[in-house]
Amino acid sequence: MQRFEGKYAIATGGTDGITKESIIYMGREGLSGAIIAGRNEKRGIKAAEEIKNLTGCECYYVQTDVSKPEDIVNLFKVAKMKFPTIHILINGAGVCPSMPIEAVDAQEWDRVMNTNLRSMHLCILEALKFMKPQNYGKIINISSAAGRIGGTESSIAYAASKGGMITATKCYAKEYGVYNINVNGICPGAIRTNMISNFNYTSAPENLIKQIIPLGRLGKVEDCSGVIAFLASNDSDYITGCSIDVNGGVFMN
Ligand SMILES: NC(=O)c1ccc[n+]([C@@H]2O[C@H](COP(=O)([O-])OP(=O)(O)OC[C@H]3O[C@@H](n4cnc5c(N)ncnc54)[C@H](O)[C@@H]3O)[C@@H](O)[C@H]2O)c1
């Protein structure tokens, strides 16, 4: 019996990067079904096909803008039609703008908060409708090292949204442990994905990277996917409210 056999997952941001890789990882370990949610239909359909072909997991794409509450409600409505239930929720959708503090006006603040932080809360509210009655759930919130130590190139709104995710993770964990629902997170450092492709440190010279990152390199999506799968599996049944640092040692909690 594989670790994720009989398990069904929803992953926001699952059309790309870290979150897509984590669904592939779990698919290879028997995940029965997954819904990946994102804004770009073409990329989403392609990603769902790729996941299906690589792993055999029954995977669907649902077009979703997580900053829109009605899209989140629709996402879980589709899940209810496609799958018997939902066991795993990965909150992976996020935007990471780079801009000075004084450029972050009310509109920009709300845009980032609604996409990164409010969406996590609204997805969890929907997921609880499945998880509480079945007395089982695994929720993984993808935060960031920026949420612990402040961003370097990422904006203040990004860092604050990710800090909010770390704190909220503990609140959900306290409240829903009694329903056998584990709520955890990861705090990636610099991981090579589209999100940070324009950031200066992705092209920093190797000797500088080696000075800054104890493990001597930027991260890969594969550095995160196994950790996410661990938190989504029964191997982490006695862990809740925790956010695991996946940052090459840049920041040690
Ligand atoms: N790459 C890094 O260095 C790094 C570091 C720390 C944290 N993270 C976090 O990891 C998560 C995954 O990011 P990634 O690095 O894989 O980047 P990515 O750009 O590959 O993935 C982010 C996904 O979120 C989606 N998204 C953005 N806004 C959305 C919206 N309104 N509705 C629906 N989907 C939306 C994007 O389309 C994309 O699919 C993010 O939450 C990010 O903040 C990444």
PDB file of C-alpha atoms and ligand atoms in Angstrom:
ATOM      1  CA  MET A   1       0.000   0.000   0.000  1.00  0.00           C
ATOM      2  CA  GLN A   2       1.457   3.329  -1.064  1.00  0.00           C
ATOM      3  CA  ARG A   3       1.409   6.333   1.293  1.00  0.00           C
ATOM      4  CA  PHE A   4      -1.260   8.322  -0.574  1.00  0.00           C
ATOM      5  CA  GLU A   5      -3.457   5.563  -1.944  1.00  0.00           C
ATOM      6  CA  GLY A   6      -7.133   6.449  -1.478  1.00  0.00           C
ATOM      7  CA  LYS A   7      -6.261  10.077  -0.732  1.00  0.00           C
ATOM      8  CA  TYR A   8      -7.608  13.149  -2.579  1.00  0.00           C
ATOM      9  CA  ALA A   9      -5.984  16.573  -2.618  1.00  0.00           C
ATOM     10  CA  ILE A  10      -6.603  20.175  -3.632  1.00  0.00           C
ATOM     11  CA  ALA A  11      -3.616  22.391  -4.376  1.00  0.00           C
ATOM     12  CA  THR A  12      -3.848  26.096  -5.133  1.00  0.00           C
ATOM     13  CA  GLY A  13      -0.958  27.236  -7.301  1.00  0.00           C
ATOM     14  CA  GLY A  14      -0.624  23.573  -8.279  1.00  0.00           C
ATOM     15  CA  THR A  15      -0.131  24.409 -11.948  1.00  0.00           C
ATOM     16  CA  ASP A  16       3.465  25.471 -11.353  1.00  0.00           C
ATOM     17  CA  GLY A  17       6.625  25.350  -9.323  1.00  0.00           C
ATOM     18  CA  ILE A  18       6.851  23.982  -5.800  1.00  0.00           C
ATOM     19  CA  THR A  19       3.196  22.997  -5.498  1.00  0.00           C
ATOM     20  CA  LYS A  20       3.003  21.171  -8.820  1.00  0.00           C
ATOM     21  CA  GLU A  21       6.154  19.241  -7.913  1.00  0.00           C
ATOM     22  CA  SER A  22       4.638  18.226  -4.580  1.00  0.00           C
ATOM     23  CA  ILE A  23       1.538  16.822  -6.334  1.00  0.00           C
ATOM     24  CA  ILE A  24       3.810  14.885  -8.706  1.00  0.00           C
ATOM     25  CA  TYR A  25       5.722  13.554  -5.684  1.00  0.00           C
ATOM     26  CA  MET A  26       2.531  12.390  -3.982  1.00  0.00           C
ATOM     27  CA  GLY A  27       1.146  11.058  -7.274  1.00  0.00           C
ATOM     28  CA  ARG A  28       4.201   8.816  -7.531  1.00  0.00           C
ATOM     29  CA  GLU A  29       3.313   7.536  -4.080  1.00  0.00           C
ATOM     30  CA  GLY A  30      -0.229   6.587  -5.076  1.00  0.00           C
ATOM     31  CA  LEU A  31      -2.268   9.800  -4.620  1.00  0.00           C
ATOM     32  CA  SER A  32      -5.694   8.866  -6.000  1.00  0.00           C
ATOM     33  CA  GLY A  33      -6.860  12.293  -7.114  1.00  0.00           C
ATOM     34  CA  ALA A  34      -5.822  15.938  -7.220  1.00  0.00           C
ATOM     35  CA  ILE A  35      -7.349  19.218  -8.259  1.00  0.00           C
ATOM     36  CA  ILE A  36      -4.883  21.902  -9.180  1.00  0.00           C
ATOM     37  CA  ALA A  37      -6.153  25.470  -9.099  1.00  0.00           C
ATOM     38  CA  GLY A  38      -4.705  28.449 -10.916  1.00  0.00           C
ATOM     39  CA  ARG A  39      -5.540  31.367 -13.161  1.00  0.00           C
ATOM     40  CA  ASN A  40      -4.050  30.366 -16.501  1.00  0.00           C
ATOM     41  CA  GLU A  41      -6.254  27.805 -18.225  1.00  0.00           C
ATOM     42  CA  LYS A  42      -3.724  26.726 -20.848  1.00  0.00           C
ATOM     43  CA  ARG A  43      -0.976  26.111 -18.293  1.00  0.00           C
ATOM     44  CA  GLY A  44      -3.427  24.448 -15.931  1.00  0.00           C
ATOM     45  CA  ILE A  45      -4.754  21.937 -18.453  1.00  0.00           C
ATOM     46  CA  LYS A  46      -1.189  21.126 -19.531  1.00  0.00           C
ATOM     47  CA  ALA A  47      -0.048  20.657 -15.929  1.00  0.00           C
ATOM     48  CA  ALA A  48      -2.988  18.361 -15.102  1.00  0.00           C
ATOM     49  CA  GLU A  49      -2.168  16.231 -18.174  1.00  0.00           C
ATOM     50  CA  GLU A  50       1.494  16.106 -17.172  1.00  0.00           C
ATOM     51  CA  ILE A  51       0.667  15.011 -13.625  1.00  0.00           C
ATOM     52  CA  LYS A  52      -1.721  12.334 -14.918  1.00  0.00           C
ATOM     53  CA  ASN A  53       0.810  11.013 -17.432  1.00  0.00           C
ATOM     54  CA  LEU A  54       3.728  10.990 -15.027  1.00  0.00           C
ATOM     55  CA  THR A  55       1.962   9.451 -12.053  1.00  0.00           C
ATOM     56  CA  GLY A  56      -1.431   7.980 -12.986  1.00  0.00           C
ATOM     57  CA  CYS A  57      -3.112  10.287 -10.439  1.00  0.00           C
ATOM     58  CA  GLU A  58      -6.604  11.413 -11.506  1.00  0.00           C
ATOM     59  CA  CYS A  59      -5.860  15.111 -11.883  1.00  0.00           C
ATOM     60  CA  TYR A  60      -8.125  18.000 -12.872  1.00  0.00           C
ATOM     61  CA  TYR A  61      -7.464  21.673 -13.403  1.00  0.00           C
ATOM     62  CA  VAL A  62      -9.999  24.194 -12.129  1.00  0.00           C
ATOM     63  CA  GLN A  63      -9.611  27.788 -13.223  1.00  0.00           C
ATOM     64  CA  THR A  64      -9.406  29.789 -10.021  1.00  0.00           C
ATOM     65  CA  ASP A  65      -8.315  33.247  -9.011  1.00  0.00           C
ATOM     66  CA  VAL A  66      -7.722  32.712  -5.306  1.00  0.00           C
ATOM     67  CA  SER A  67      -8.113  36.429  -4.598  1.00  0.00           C
ATOM     68  CA  LYS A  68     -11.818  36.001  -5.510  1.00  0.00           C
ATOM     69  CA  PRO A  69     -13.869  34.334  -2.750  1.00  0.00           C
ATOM     70  CA  GLU A  70     -16.459  33.078  -5.274  1.00  0.00           C
ATOM     71  CA  ASP A  71     -13.729  31.238  -7.221  1.00  0.00           C
ATOM     72  CA  ILE A  72     -12.671  29.428  -4.049  1.00  0.00           C
ATOM     73  CA  VAL A  73     -16.238  28.331  -3.341  1.00  0.00           C
ATOM     74  CA  ASN A  74     -16.476  27.050  -6.923  1.00  0.00           C
ATOM     75  CA  LEU A  75     -13.162  25.173  -6.590  1.00  0.00           C
ATOM     76  CA  PHE A  76     -14.458  23.118  -3.686  1.00  0.00           C
ATOM     77  CA  LYS A  77     -17.823  22.631  -5.394  1.00  0.00           C
ATOM     78  CA  VAL A  78     -16.040  21.034  -8.339  1.00  0.00           C
ATOM     79  CA  ALA A  79     -13.991  18.894  -5.938  1.00  0.00           C
ATOM     80  CA  LYS A  80     -17.201  17.607  -4.389  1.00  0.00           C
ATOM     81  CA  MET A  81     -18.497  16.580  -7.808  1.00  0.00           C
ATOM     82  CA  LYS A  82     -15.258  14.887  -8.894  1.00  0.00           C
ATOM     83  CA  PHE A  83     -14.044  13.145  -5.741  1.00  0.00           C
ATOM     84  CA  PRO A  84     -15.578  11.250  -2.796  1.00  0.00           C
ATOM     85  CA  THR A  85     -13.889  13.683  -0.380  1.00  0.00           C
ATOM     86  CA  ILE A  86     -10.800  15.817   0.225  1.00  0.00           C
ATOM     87  CA  HIS A  87      -8.054  14.703   2.617  1.00  0.00           C
ATOM     88  CA  ILE A  88      -5.233  17.112   1.740  1.00  0.00           C
ATOM     89  CA  LEU A  89      -5.176  20.859   1.077  1.00  0.00           C
ATOM     90  CA  ILE A  90      -2.021  22.619  -0.074  1.00  0.00           C
ATOM     91  CA  ASN A  91      -2.211  26.415  -0.035  1.00  0.00           C
ATOM     92  CA  GLY A  92       0.503  27.190  -2.563  1.00  0.00           C
ATOM     93  CA  ALA A  93      -0.803  30.086  -4.653  1.00  0.00           C
ATOM     94  CA  GLY A  94       1.079  33.289  -4.126  1.00  0.00           C
ATOM     95  CA  VAL A  95       2.428  36.460  -5.657  1.00  0.00           C
ATOM     96  CA  CYS A  96       5.795  37.915  -4.745  1.00  0.00           C
ATOM     97  CA  PRO A  97       6.268  41.458  -5.987  1.00  0.00           C
ATOM     98  CA  SER A  98       9.514  43.294  -5.499  1.00  0.00           C
ATOM     99  CA  MET A  99       9.052  46.967  -4.611  1.00  0.00           C
ATOM    100  CA  PRO A 100      10.111  49.559  -2.035  1.00  0.00           C
ATOM    101  CA  ILE A 101       8.013  49.947   1.109  1.00  0.00           C
ATOM    102  CA  GLU A 102       6.786  53.413   0.110  1.00  0.00           C
ATOM    103  CA  ALA A 103       5.398  52.097  -3.181  1.00  0.00           C
ATOM    104  CA  VAL A 104       3.030  49.737  -1.388  1.00  0.00           C
ATOM    105  CA  ASP A 105      -0.291  51.606  -1.334  1.00  0.00           C
ATOM    106  CA  ALA A 106      -3.654  50.342  -0.079  1.00  0.00           C
ATOM    107  CA  GLN A 107      -4.501  48.635  -3.344  1.00  0.00           C
ATOM    108  CA  GLU A 108      -1.184  46.796  -3.602  1.00  0.00           C
ATOM    109  CA  TRP A 109      -1.325  45.798   0.076  1.00  0.00           C
ATOM    110  CA  ASP A 110      -4.808  44.321  -0.395  1.00  0.00           C
ATOM    111  CA  ARG A 111      -3.859  42.577  -3.650  1.00  0.00           C
ATOM    112  CA  VAL A 112      -0.991  40.694  -2.027  1.00  0.00           C
ATOM    113  CA  MET A 113      -2.830  39.973   1.222  1.00  0.00           C
ATOM    114  CA  ASN A 114      -5.928  38.693  -0.561  1.00  0.00           C
ATOM    115  CA  THR A 115      -3.909  36.453  -2.849  1.00  0.00           C
ATOM    116  CA  ASN A 116      -1.453  35.049  -0.317  1.00  0.00           C
ATOM    117  CA  LEU A 117      -3.170  35.211   3.077  1.00  0.00           C
ATOM    118  CA  ARG A 118      -6.940  35.607   2.765  1.00  0.00           C
ATOM    119  CA  SER A 119      -7.080  32.857   0.135  1.00  0.00           C
ATOM    120  CA  MET A 120      -5.448  30.440   2.580  1.00  0.00           C
ATOM    121  CA  HIS A 121      -8.131  31.206   5.155  1.00  0.00           C
ATOM    122  CA  LEU A 122     -11.028  30.891   2.709  1.00  0.00           C
ATOM    123  CA  CYS A 123      -9.674  27.596   1.303  1.00  0.00           C
ATOM    124  CA  ILE A 124      -9.311  26.226   4.826  1.00  0.00           C
ATOM    125  CA  LEU A 125     -12.914  27.197   5.655  1.00  0.00           C
ATOM    126  CA  GLU A 126     -14.076  25.194   2.610  1.00  0.00           C
ATOM    127  CA  ALA A 127     -11.747  22.258   3.324  1.00  0.00           C
ATOM    128  CA  LEU A 128     -13.037  21.993   6.894  1.00  0.00           C
ATOM    129  CA  LYS A 129     -16.467  21.116   5.500  1.00  0.00           C
ATOM    130  CA  PHE A 130     -14.906  17.885   4.223  1.00  0.00           C
ATOM    131  CA  MET A 131     -12.326  17.309   6.940  1.00  0.00           C
ATOM    132  CA  LYS A 132     -14.287  17.853  10.162  1.00  0.00           C
ATOM    133  CA  PRO A 133     -17.044  15.305   9.445  1.00  0.00           C
ATOM    134  CA  GLN A 134     -14.523  12.636   8.389  1.00  0.00           C
ATOM    135  CA  ASN A 135     -12.245  13.370  11.353  1.00  0.00           C
ATOM    136  CA  TYR A 136      -9.198  13.569   9.084  1.00  0.00           C
ATOM    137  CA  GLY A 137      -7.296  16.264   7.260  1.00  0.00           C
ATOM    138  CA  LYS A 138      -3.832  17.455   6.311  1.00  0.00           C
ATOM    139  CA  ILE A 139      -3.412  21.138   5.540  1.00  0.00           C
ATOM    140  CA  ILE A 140      -0.105  22.538   4.336  1.00  0.00           C
ATOM    141  CA  ASN A 141       0.441  26.275   4.013  1.00  0.00           C
ATOM    142  CA  ILE A 142       3.371  27.380   1.887  1.00  0.00           C
ATOM    143  CA  SER A 143       4.782  30.387   3.706  1.00  0.00           C
ATOM    144  CA  SER A 144       8.316  31.766   3.271  1.00  0.00           C
ATOM    145  CA  ALA A 145      11.570  32.579   5.025  1.00  0.00           C
ATOM    146  CA  ALA A 146      10.487  36.174   4.347  1.00  0.00           C
ATOM    147  CA  GLY A 147       7.655  35.577   6.823  1.00  0.00           C
ATOM    148  CA  ARG A 148      10.212  34.857   9.529  1.00  0.00           C
ATOM    149  CA  ILE A 149      12.959  37.392   8.895  1.00  0.00           C
ATOM    150  CA  GLY A 150      11.455  39.982   6.516  1.00  0.00           C
ATOM    151  CA  GLY A 151      11.977  39.894   2.781  1.00  0.00           C
ATOM    152  CA  THR A 152      15.177  40.772   0.975  1.00  0.00           C
ATOM    153  CA  GLU A 153      13.927  41.492  -2.526  1.00  0.00           C
ATOM    154  CA  SER A 154      10.288  40.683  -1.849  1.00  0.00           C
ATOM    155  CA  SER A 155       7.920  43.472  -0.807  1.00  0.00           C
ATOM    156  CA  ILE A 156       6.772  44.244   2.736  1.00  0.00           C
ATOM    157  CA  ALA A 157       3.266  43.065   1.832  1.00  0.00           C
ATOM    158  CA  TYR A 158       4.670  39.683   0.775  1.00  0.00           C
ATOM    159  CA  ALA A 159       6.705  39.233   3.960  1.00  0.00           C
ATOM    160  CA  ALA A 160       3.759  40.308   6.140  1.00  0.00           C
ATOM    161  CA  SER A 161       1.382  37.936   4.328  1.00  0.00           C
ATOM    162  CA  LYS A 162       3.794  35.056   4.830  1.00  0.00           C
ATOM    163  CA  GLY A 163       4.315  35.937   8.501  1.00  0.00           C
ATOM    164  CA  GLY A 164       0.533  35.901   8.809  1.00  0.00           C
ATOM    165  CA  MET A 165       0.434  32.400   7.357  1.00  0.00           C
ATOM    166  CA  ILE A 166       2.904  31.126   9.968  1.00  0.00           C
ATOM    167  CA  THR A 167       0.822  32.557  12.822  1.00  0.00           C
ATOM    168  CA  ALA A 168      -2.539  31.499  11.391  1.00  0.00           C
ATOM    169  CA  THR A 169      -1.182  27.965  10.903  1.00  0.00           C
ATOM    170  CA  LYS A 170      -0.812  27.738  14.691  1.00  0.00           C
ATOM    171  CA  CYS A 171      -4.365  29.052  15.261  1.00  0.00           C
ATOM    172  CA  TYR A 172      -5.932  26.419  12.969  1.00  0.00           C
ATOM    173  CA  ALA A 173      -3.743  23.722  14.507  1.00  0.00           C
ATOM    174  CA  LYS A 174      -4.973  24.558  18.016  1.00  0.00           C
ATOM    175  CA  GLU A 175      -8.615  24.635  16.997  1.00  0.00           C
ATOM    176  CA  TYR A 176      -8.843  21.596  14.730  1.00  0.00           C
ATOM    177  CA  GLY A 177      -6.456  19.094  16.329  1.00  0.00           C
ATOM    178  CA  VAL A 178      -9.481  17.663  18.073  1.00  0.00           C
ATOM    179  CA  TYR A 179     -10.843  16.726  14.626  1.00  0.00           C
ATOM    180  CA  ASN A 180      -7.590  14.929  13.738  1.00  0.00           C
ATOM    181  CA  ILE A 181      -6.725  17.696  11.305  1.00  0.00           C
ATOM    182  CA  ASN A 182      -3.040  18.582  11.099  1.00  0.00           C
ATOM    183  CA  VAL A 183      -2.200  22.099   9.962  1.00  0.00           C
ATOM    184  CA  ASN A 184       1.430  22.761   9.146  1.00  0.00           C
ATOM    185  CA  GLY A 185       3.509  24.800   6.768  1.00  0.00           C
ATOM    186  CA  ILE A 186       6.846  25.147   5.103  1.00  0.00           C
ATOM    187  CA  CYS A 187       9.029  28.249   4.878  1.00  0.00           C
ATOM    188  CA  PRO A 188      11.113  27.972   1.727  1.00  0.00           C
ATOM    189  CA  GLY A 189      14.199  30.122   1.209  1.00  0.00           C
ATOM    190  CA  ALA A 190      15.234  30.952  -2.359  1.00  0.00           C
ATOM    191  CA  ILE A 191      13.900  28.177  -4.593  1.00  0.00           C
ATOM    192  CA  ARG A 192      14.463  28.360  -8.358  1.00  0.00           C
ATOM    193  CA  THR A 193      10.965  28.858  -9.834  1.00  0.00           C
ATOM    194  CA  ASN A 194       9.283  31.436 -12.091  1.00  0.00           C
ATOM    195  CA  MET A 195       8.481  33.450  -8.985  1.00  0.00           C
ATOM    196  CA  ILE A 196      12.031  34.564  -8.318  1.00  0.00           C
ATOM    197  CA  SER A 197      13.497  34.326 -11.822  1.00  0.00           C
ATOM    198  CA  ASN A 198      14.001  38.109 -11.976  1.00  0.00           C
ATOM    199  CA  PHE A 199      15.422  38.484  -8.489  1.00  0.00           C
ATOM    200  CA  ASN A 200      19.060  39.596  -8.269  1.00  0.00           C
ATOM    201  CA  TYR A 201      20.154  36.726  -6.053  1.00  0.00           C
ATOM    202  CA  THR A 202      19.230  34.120  -8.677  1.00  0.00           C
ATOM    203  CA  SER A 203      22.162  35.376 -10.757  1.00  0.00           C
ATOM    204  CA  ALA A 204      24.537  36.048  -7.846  1.00  0.00           C
ATOM    205  CA  PRO A 205      28.040  34.598  -8.281  1.00  0.00           C
ATOM    206  CA  GLU A 206      28.576  31.127  -6.859  1.00  0.00           C
ATOM    207  CA  ASN A 207      31.133  32.257  -4.270  1.00  0.00           C
ATOM    208  CA  LEU A 208      28.648  34.776  -2.851  1.00  0.00           C
ATOM    209  CA  ILE A 209      25.859  32.170  -2.697  1.00  0.00           C
ATOM    210  CA  LYS A 210      28.272  29.858  -0.861  1.00  0.00           C
ATOM    211  CA  GLN A 211      28.993  32.601   1.696  1.00  0.00           C
ATOM    212  CA  ILE A 212      25.307  33.287   2.358  1.00  0.00           C
ATOM    213  CA  ILE A 213      23.724  29.823   2.184  1.00  0.00           C
ATOM    214  CA  PRO A 214      25.339  27.180   4.435  1.00  0.00           C
ATOM    215  CA  LEU A 215      24.332  24.398   2.013  1.00  0.00           C
ATOM    216  CA  GLY A 216      26.011  26.389  -0.756  1.00  0.00           C
ATOM    217  CA  ARG A 217      23.274  26.635  -3.399  1.00  0.00           C
ATOM    218  CA  LEU A 218      19.816  27.956  -4.182  1.00  0.00           C
ATOM    219  CA  GLY A 219      16.956  25.521  -3.643  1.00  0.00           C
ATOM    220  CA  LYS A 220      15.145  23.353  -6.196  1.00  0.00           C
ATOM    221  CA  VAL A 221      11.441  22.470  -6.220  1.00  0.00           C
ATOM    222  CA  GLU A 222      12.476  18.909  -5.321  1.00  0.00           C
ATOM    223  CA  ASP A 223      13.925  20.255  -2.062  1.00  0.00           C
ATOM    224  CA  CYS A 224      10.394  21.232  -1.006  1.00  0.00           C
ATOM    225  CA  SER A 225       8.183  18.507  -2.484  1.00  0.00           C
ATOM    226  CA  GLY A 226       9.291  15.694  -0.168  1.00  0.00           C
ATOM    227  CA  VAL A 227       8.825  17.900   2.892  1.00  0.00           C
ATOM    228  CA  ILE A 228       5.311  18.854   1.755  1.00  0.00           C
ATOM    229  CA  ALA A 229       4.528  15.182   1.094  1.00  0.00           C
ATOM    230  CA  PHE A 230       5.778  14.304   4.578  1.00  0.00           C
ATOM    231  CA  LEU A 231       3.395  16.863   6.100  1.00  0.00           C
ATOM    232  CA  ALA A 232       0.560  15.531   3.908  1.00  0.00           C
ATOM    233  CA  SER A 233       1.226  11.943   4.967  1.00  0.00           C
ATOM    234  CA  ASN A 234       0.539   9.943   8.096  1.00  0.00           C
ATOM    235  CA  ASP A 235       4.273  10.058   8.863  1.00  0.00           C
ATOM    236  CA  SER A 236       3.609  13.483  10.401  1.00  0.00           C
ATOM    237  CA  ASP A 237       0.507  12.540  12.394  1.00  0.00           C
ATOM    238  CA  TYR A 238       1.886  13.968  15.659  1.00  0.00           C
ATOM    239  CA  ILE A 239       3.089  17.262  14.167  1.00  0.00           C
ATOM    240  CA  THR A 240       0.793  20.270  13.986  1.00  0.00           C
ATOM    241  CA  GLY A 241       1.132  24.055  14.019  1.00  0.00           C
ATOM    242  CA  CYS A 242       4.677  23.878  12.775  1.00  0.00           C
ATOM    243  CA  SER A 243       6.292  25.549   9.757  1.00  0.00           C
ATOM    244  CA  ILE A 244       9.395  23.745   8.550  1.00  0.00           C
ATOM    245  CA  ASP A 245      12.283  25.847   7.242  1.00  0.00           C
ATOM    246  CA  VAL A 246      13.499  24.652   3.841  1.00  0.00           C
ATOM    247  CA  ASN A 247      16.174  27.242   3.183  1.00  0.00           C
ATOM    248  CA  GLY A 248      19.606  25.653   2.959  1.00  0.00           C
ATOM    249  CA  GLY A 249      20.400  26.936   6.447  1.00  0.00           C
ATOM    250  CA  VAL A 250      20.119  30.643   5.630  1.00  0.00           C
ATOM    251  CA  PHE A 251      17.928  31.097   8.682  1.00  0.00           C
ATOM    252  CA  MET A 252      17.914  28.604  11.541  1.00  0.00           C
ATOM    253  CA  ASN A 253      14.892  28.823  13.806  1.00  0.00           C
TER     254      ASN A 253
HETATM  255  N1  LIG B   1      10.386  30.286  -5.077  1.00  0.00           N
HETATM  256  C1  LIG B   1      10.755  30.765  -3.921  1.00  0.00           C
HETATM  257  O1  LIG B   1      11.922  31.171  -3.731  1.00  0.00           O
HETATM  258  C2  LIG B   1       9.783  30.814  -2.766  1.00  0.00           C
HETATM  259  C3  LIG B   1      10.286  31.148  -1.503  1.00  0.00           C
HETATM  260  C4  LIG B   1       9.433  31.197  -0.447  1.00  0.00           C
HETATM  261  C5  LIG B   1       8.092  30.910  -0.601  1.00  0.00           C
HETATM  262  N2  LIG B   1       7.618  30.597  -1.828  1.00  0.00           N
HETATM  263  C6  LIG B   1       6.184  30.320  -1.943  1.00  0.00           C
HETATM  264  O2  LIG B   1       5.963  29.096  -2.584  1.00  0.00           O
HETATM  265  C7  LIG B   1       4.667  29.114  -3.203  1.00  0.00           C
HETATM  266  C8  LIG B   1       4.809  28.565  -4.610  1.00  0.00           C
HETATM  267  O3  LIG B   1       5.592  29.469  -5.370  1.00  0.00           O
HETATM  268  P1  LIG B   1       6.647  29.001  -6.481  1.00  0.00           P
HETATM  269  O4  LIG B   1       7.986  29.448  -6.053  1.00  0.00           O
HETATM  270  O5  LIG B   1       6.428  27.600  -6.828  1.00  0.00           O
HETATM  271  O6  LIG B   1       6.276  29.988  -7.668  1.00  0.00           O
HETATM  272  P2  LIG B   1       5.341  29.817  -8.947  1.00  0.00           P
HETATM  273  O7  LIG B   1       5.247  31.178  -9.508  1.00  0.00           O
HETATM  274  O8  LIG B   1       5.848  28.721  -9.788  1.00  0.00           O
HETATM  275  O9  LIG B   1       3.954  29.369  -8.296  1.00  0.00           O
HETATM  276  C9  LIG B   1       3.044  30.277  -7.762  1.00  0.00           C
HETATM  277  C10 LIG B   1       1.677  29.914  -8.286  1.00  0.00           C
HETATM  278  O10 LIG B   1       0.671  30.755  -7.694  1.00  0.00           O
HETATM  279  C11 LIG B   1      -0.221  31.115  -8.732  1.00  0.00           C
HETATM  280  N3  LIG B   1      -1.011  32.304  -8.406  1.00  0.00           N
HETATM  281  C12 LIG B   1      -0.587  33.562  -8.216  1.00  0.00           C
HETATM  282  N4  LIG B   1      -1.647  34.372  -8.002  1.00  0.00           N
HETATM  283  C13 LIG B   1      -2.758  33.591  -8.077  1.00  0.00           C
HETATM  284  C14 LIG B   1      -4.140  33.838  -7.975  1.00  0.00           C
HETATM  285  N5  LIG B   1      -4.629  35.073  -7.739  1.00  0.00           N
HETATM  286  N6  LIG B   1      -4.989  32.799  -8.117  1.00  0.00           N
HETATM  287  C15 LIG B   1      -4.532  31.562  -8.367  1.00  0.00           C
HETATM  288  N7  LIG B   1      -3.234  31.261  -8.476  1.00  0.00           N
HETATM  289  C16 LIG B   1      -2.347  32.279  -8.338  1.00  0.00           C
HETATM  290  C17 LIG B   1       0.696  31.334  -9.933  1.00  0.00           C
HETATM  291  O11 LIG B   1      -0.022  31.390 -11.144  1.00  0.00           O
HETATM  292  C18 LIG B   1       1.579  30.118  -9.808  1.00  0.00           C
HETATM  293  O12 LIG B   1       0.956  28.995 -10.374  1.00  0.00           O
HETATM  294  C19 LIG B   1       4.193  30.553  -3.153  1.00  0.00           C
HETATM  295  O13 LIG B   1       3.229  30.699  -2.149  1.00  0.00           O
HETATM  296  C20 LIG B   1       5.440  31.321  -2.795  1.00  0.00           C
HETATM  297  O14 LIG B   1       5.169  32.515  -2.103  1.00  0.00           O
HETATM  298  C21 LIG B   1       8.433  30.528  -2.930  1.00  0.00           C
END
